[in-house]
Short mmCIF file of C-alpha atoms in Angstrom, two decimals:
data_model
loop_
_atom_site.label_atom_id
_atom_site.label_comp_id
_atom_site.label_asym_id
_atom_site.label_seq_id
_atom_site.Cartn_x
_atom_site.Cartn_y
_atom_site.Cartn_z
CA UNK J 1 131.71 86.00 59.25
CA UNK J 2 133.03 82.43 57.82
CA UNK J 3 135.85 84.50 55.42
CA UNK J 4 136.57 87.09 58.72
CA UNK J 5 137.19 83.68 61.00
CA UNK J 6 139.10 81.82 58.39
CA UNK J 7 141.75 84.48 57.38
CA UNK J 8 141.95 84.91 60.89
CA UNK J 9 142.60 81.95 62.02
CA UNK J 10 145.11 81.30 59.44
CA UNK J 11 147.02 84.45 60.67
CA UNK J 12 147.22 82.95 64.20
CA UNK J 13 148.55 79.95 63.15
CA UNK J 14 151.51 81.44 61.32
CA UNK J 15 152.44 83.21 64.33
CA UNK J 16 153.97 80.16 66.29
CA UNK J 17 155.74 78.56 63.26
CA UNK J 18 157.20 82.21 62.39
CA UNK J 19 160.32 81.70 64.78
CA UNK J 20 160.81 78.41 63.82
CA UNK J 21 160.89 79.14 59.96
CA UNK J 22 163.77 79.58 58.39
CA UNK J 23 164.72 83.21 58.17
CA UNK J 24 165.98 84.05 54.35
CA UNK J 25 164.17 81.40 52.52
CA UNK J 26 165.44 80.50 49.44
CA UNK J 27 161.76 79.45 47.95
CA UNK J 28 161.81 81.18 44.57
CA UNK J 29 164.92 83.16 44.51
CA UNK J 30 166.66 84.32 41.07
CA UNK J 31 169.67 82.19 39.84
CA UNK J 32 171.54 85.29 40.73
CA UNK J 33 171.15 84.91 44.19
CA UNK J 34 174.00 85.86 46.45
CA UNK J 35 174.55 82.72 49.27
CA UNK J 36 176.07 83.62 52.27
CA UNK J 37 176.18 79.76 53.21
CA UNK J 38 174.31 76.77 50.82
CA UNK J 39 170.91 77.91 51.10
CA UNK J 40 170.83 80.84 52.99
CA UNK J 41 170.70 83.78 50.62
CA UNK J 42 173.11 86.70 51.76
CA UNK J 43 171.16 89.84 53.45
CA UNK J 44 169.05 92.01 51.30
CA UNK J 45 168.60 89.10 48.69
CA UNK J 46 164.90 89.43 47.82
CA UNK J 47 162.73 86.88 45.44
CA UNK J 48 158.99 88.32 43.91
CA UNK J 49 157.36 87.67 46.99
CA UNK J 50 159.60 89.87 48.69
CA UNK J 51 159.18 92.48 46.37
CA UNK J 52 155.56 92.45 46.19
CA UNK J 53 155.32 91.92 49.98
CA UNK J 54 157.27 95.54 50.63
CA UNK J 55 155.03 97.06 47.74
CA UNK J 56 151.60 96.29 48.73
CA UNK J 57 152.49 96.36 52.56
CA UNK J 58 153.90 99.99 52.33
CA UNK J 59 150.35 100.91 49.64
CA UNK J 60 148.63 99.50 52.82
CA UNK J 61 150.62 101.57 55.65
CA UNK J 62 150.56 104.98 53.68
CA UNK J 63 146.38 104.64 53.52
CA UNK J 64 146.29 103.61 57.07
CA UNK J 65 148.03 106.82 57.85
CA UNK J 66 145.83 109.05 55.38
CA UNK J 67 143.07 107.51 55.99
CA UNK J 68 144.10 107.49 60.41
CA UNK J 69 144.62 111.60 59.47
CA UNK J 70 140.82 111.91 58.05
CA UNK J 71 139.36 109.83 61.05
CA UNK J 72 141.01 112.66 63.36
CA UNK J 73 139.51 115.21 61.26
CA UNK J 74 136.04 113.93 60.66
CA UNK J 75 135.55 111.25 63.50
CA UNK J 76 132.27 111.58 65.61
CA UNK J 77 133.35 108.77 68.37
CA UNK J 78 136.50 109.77 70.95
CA UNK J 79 137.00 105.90 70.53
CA UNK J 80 137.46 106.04 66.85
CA UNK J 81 139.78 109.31 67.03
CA UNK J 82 141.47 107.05 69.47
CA UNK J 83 141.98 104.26 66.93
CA UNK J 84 142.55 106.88 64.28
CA UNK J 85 145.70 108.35 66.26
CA UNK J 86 147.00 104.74 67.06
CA UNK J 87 146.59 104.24 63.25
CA UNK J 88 148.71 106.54 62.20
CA UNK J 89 151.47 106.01 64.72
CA UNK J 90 152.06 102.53 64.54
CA UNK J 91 151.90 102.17 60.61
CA UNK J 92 153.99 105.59 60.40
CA UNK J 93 156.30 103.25 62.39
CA UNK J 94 156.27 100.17 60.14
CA UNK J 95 155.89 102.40 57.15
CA UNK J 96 159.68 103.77 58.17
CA UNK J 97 160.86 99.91 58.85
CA UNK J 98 159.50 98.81 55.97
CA UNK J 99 160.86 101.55 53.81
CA UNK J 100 164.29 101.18 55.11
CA UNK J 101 164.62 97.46 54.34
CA UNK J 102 163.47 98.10 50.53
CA UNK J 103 165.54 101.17 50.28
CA UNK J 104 168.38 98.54 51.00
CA UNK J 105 167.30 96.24 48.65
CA UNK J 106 166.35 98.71 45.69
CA UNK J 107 162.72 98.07 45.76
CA UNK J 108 160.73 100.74 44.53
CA UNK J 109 157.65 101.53 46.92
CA UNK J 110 154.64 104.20 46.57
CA UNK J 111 154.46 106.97 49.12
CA UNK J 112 150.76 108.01 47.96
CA UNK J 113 147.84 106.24 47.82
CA UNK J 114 147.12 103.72 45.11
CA UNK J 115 143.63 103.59 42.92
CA UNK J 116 141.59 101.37 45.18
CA UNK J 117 142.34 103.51 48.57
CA UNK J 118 141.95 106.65 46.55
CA UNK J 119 138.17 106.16 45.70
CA UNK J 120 137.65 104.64 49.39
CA UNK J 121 138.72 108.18 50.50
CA UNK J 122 137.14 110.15 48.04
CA UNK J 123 133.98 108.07 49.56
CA UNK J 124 134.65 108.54 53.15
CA UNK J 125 135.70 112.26 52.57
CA UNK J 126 132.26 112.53 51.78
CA UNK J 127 130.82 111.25 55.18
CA UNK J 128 130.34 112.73 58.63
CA UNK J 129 128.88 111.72 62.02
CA UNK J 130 127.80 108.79 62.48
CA UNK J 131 128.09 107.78 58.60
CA UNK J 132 131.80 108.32 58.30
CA UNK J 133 132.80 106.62 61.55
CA UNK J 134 131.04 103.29 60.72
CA UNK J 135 132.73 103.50 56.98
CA UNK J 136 135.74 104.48 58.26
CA UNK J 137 135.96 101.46 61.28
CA UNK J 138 134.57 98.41 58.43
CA UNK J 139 137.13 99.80 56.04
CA UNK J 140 139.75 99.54 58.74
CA UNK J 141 138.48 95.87 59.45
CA UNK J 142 139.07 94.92 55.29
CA UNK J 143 142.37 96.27 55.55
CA UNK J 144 143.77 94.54 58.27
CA UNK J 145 142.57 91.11 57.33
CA UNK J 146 144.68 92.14 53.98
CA UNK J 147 147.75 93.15 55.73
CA UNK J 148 147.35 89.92 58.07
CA UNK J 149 146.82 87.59 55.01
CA UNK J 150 149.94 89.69 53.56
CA UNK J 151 152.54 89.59 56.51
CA UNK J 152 151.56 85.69 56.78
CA UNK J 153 152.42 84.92 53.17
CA UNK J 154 156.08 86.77 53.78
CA UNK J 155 156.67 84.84 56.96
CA UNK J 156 156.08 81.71 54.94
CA UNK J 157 157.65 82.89 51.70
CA UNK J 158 159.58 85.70 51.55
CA UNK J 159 163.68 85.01 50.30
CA UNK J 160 164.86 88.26 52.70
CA UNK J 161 164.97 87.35 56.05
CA UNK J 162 165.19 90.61 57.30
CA UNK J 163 161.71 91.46 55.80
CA UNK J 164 160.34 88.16 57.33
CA UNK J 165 161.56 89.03 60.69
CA UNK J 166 159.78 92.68 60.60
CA UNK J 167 156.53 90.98 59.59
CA UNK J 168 156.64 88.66 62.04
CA UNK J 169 157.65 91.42 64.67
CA UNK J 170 154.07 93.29 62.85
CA UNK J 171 152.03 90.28 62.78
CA UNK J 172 150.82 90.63 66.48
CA UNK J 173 150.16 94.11 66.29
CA UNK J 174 148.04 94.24 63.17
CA UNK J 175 145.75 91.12 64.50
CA UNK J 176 145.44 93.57 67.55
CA UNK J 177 144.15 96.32 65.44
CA UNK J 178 142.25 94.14 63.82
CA UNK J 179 140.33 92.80 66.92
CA UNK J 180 139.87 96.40 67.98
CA UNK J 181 138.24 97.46 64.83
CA UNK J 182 135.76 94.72 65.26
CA UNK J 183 135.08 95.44 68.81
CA UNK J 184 134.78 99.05 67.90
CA UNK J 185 132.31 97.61 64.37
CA UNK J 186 130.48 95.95 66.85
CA UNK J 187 129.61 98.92 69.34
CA UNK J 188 128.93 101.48 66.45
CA UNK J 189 126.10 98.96 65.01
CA UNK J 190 124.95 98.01 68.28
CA UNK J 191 126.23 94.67 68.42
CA UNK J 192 128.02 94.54 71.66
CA UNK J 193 126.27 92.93 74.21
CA UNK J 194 125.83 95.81 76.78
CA UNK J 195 124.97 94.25 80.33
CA UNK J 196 123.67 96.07 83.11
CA UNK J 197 125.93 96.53 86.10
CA UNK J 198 124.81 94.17 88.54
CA UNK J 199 125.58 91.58 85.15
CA UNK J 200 129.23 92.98 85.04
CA UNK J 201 129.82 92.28 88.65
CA UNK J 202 128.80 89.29 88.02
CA UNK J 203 130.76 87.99 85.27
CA UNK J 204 134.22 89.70 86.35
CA UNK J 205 133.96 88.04 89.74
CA UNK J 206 135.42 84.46 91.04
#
């Protein structure tokens, strides 16, 4: 719970600094750096950061589409298919941004899933009912608090501004999933505090 609330929290406080940054850092950037100004590297002028950033966010986005497929497949819980189908439109979404802005700058980026997501598959593949859709919701949990962690370090770091703006644009959204895979963690295991209706009243009035 500490390491959930402290990447968290470190995610939210990028957000408000993220339009104030400078856009096109030049932290880190090659010697061979085009300028369009002192500076300000020219568009598409990416440093390691950058380059890691698009690989590892795009390894992210193609799992959360597999894996968003699989959850429509196998998922027990309408409200999990219902996260599974957001899943795989909004990353299919950033998953095309993403891939455009590395096209542009000749970074090469995977379109299948890496090692790590392939054995998380090959576990939940295995799964059904009740099993899978618990697996399925923590594992969505882990990965957003990566991709969080991962669009904050871009924001602060990252030499191409165009791939700073886009993860600041996905920033918001991903916390969002992230909250709702907790909420939706914390109904599957029975953590949600489930008043009676009298309570609700209560609570939702003046």
């Amino acid at each position: 719970m500490k390491i959930r609330t402290t990447i968290l929290s470190a995610a939210l406080c990028v957000m408000p600094l993220a339009a104030a940054a400078q856009m096109g850092n030049p932290a880190g950037m090659g010697v061979d750096t085009r300028m369009t100004k002192p500076g300000f590297p020219a568009p598409h002028q990416t440093n390691n950061q950058d380059r890691l950033f698009a690989q590892l966010a795009i390894a992210g986005g193609v799992a959360e589409v597999d894996f968003g497929k699989l959850a429509g497949e196998k998922a027990k819980a309408d409200a999990v298919q219902r996260f599974a189908e957001m899943m795989v439109r909004d990353h299919s979404d950033a998953n095309a941004k993403l891939k455009d802005l590395a096209d542009a700058a000749k970074i090469p980026v995977p379109d299948q899933l890496d090692a790590e997501h392939s054995i998380l598959r090959d576990r939940l593949q295995k799964l059904n009912g009740d099993d899978f859709d618990a697996a399925y919701v923590k594992s969505q949990i882990v990965d957003h608090q990566k991709t969080a962690q991962l669009l904050s370090w871009e924001i602060s770091m990252g030499e191409d501004a165009d791939m700073q703006r886009l993860a600041a644009a996905l920033l918001p959204k991903v916390l969002d999933h992230l909250r709702m895979a907790q909420e939706l963690n914390n109904v599957l295991t029975g953590a949600a505090i489930r008043l009676p209706p009298q309570e609700m009243a209560k609570k939702s009035g003046p």
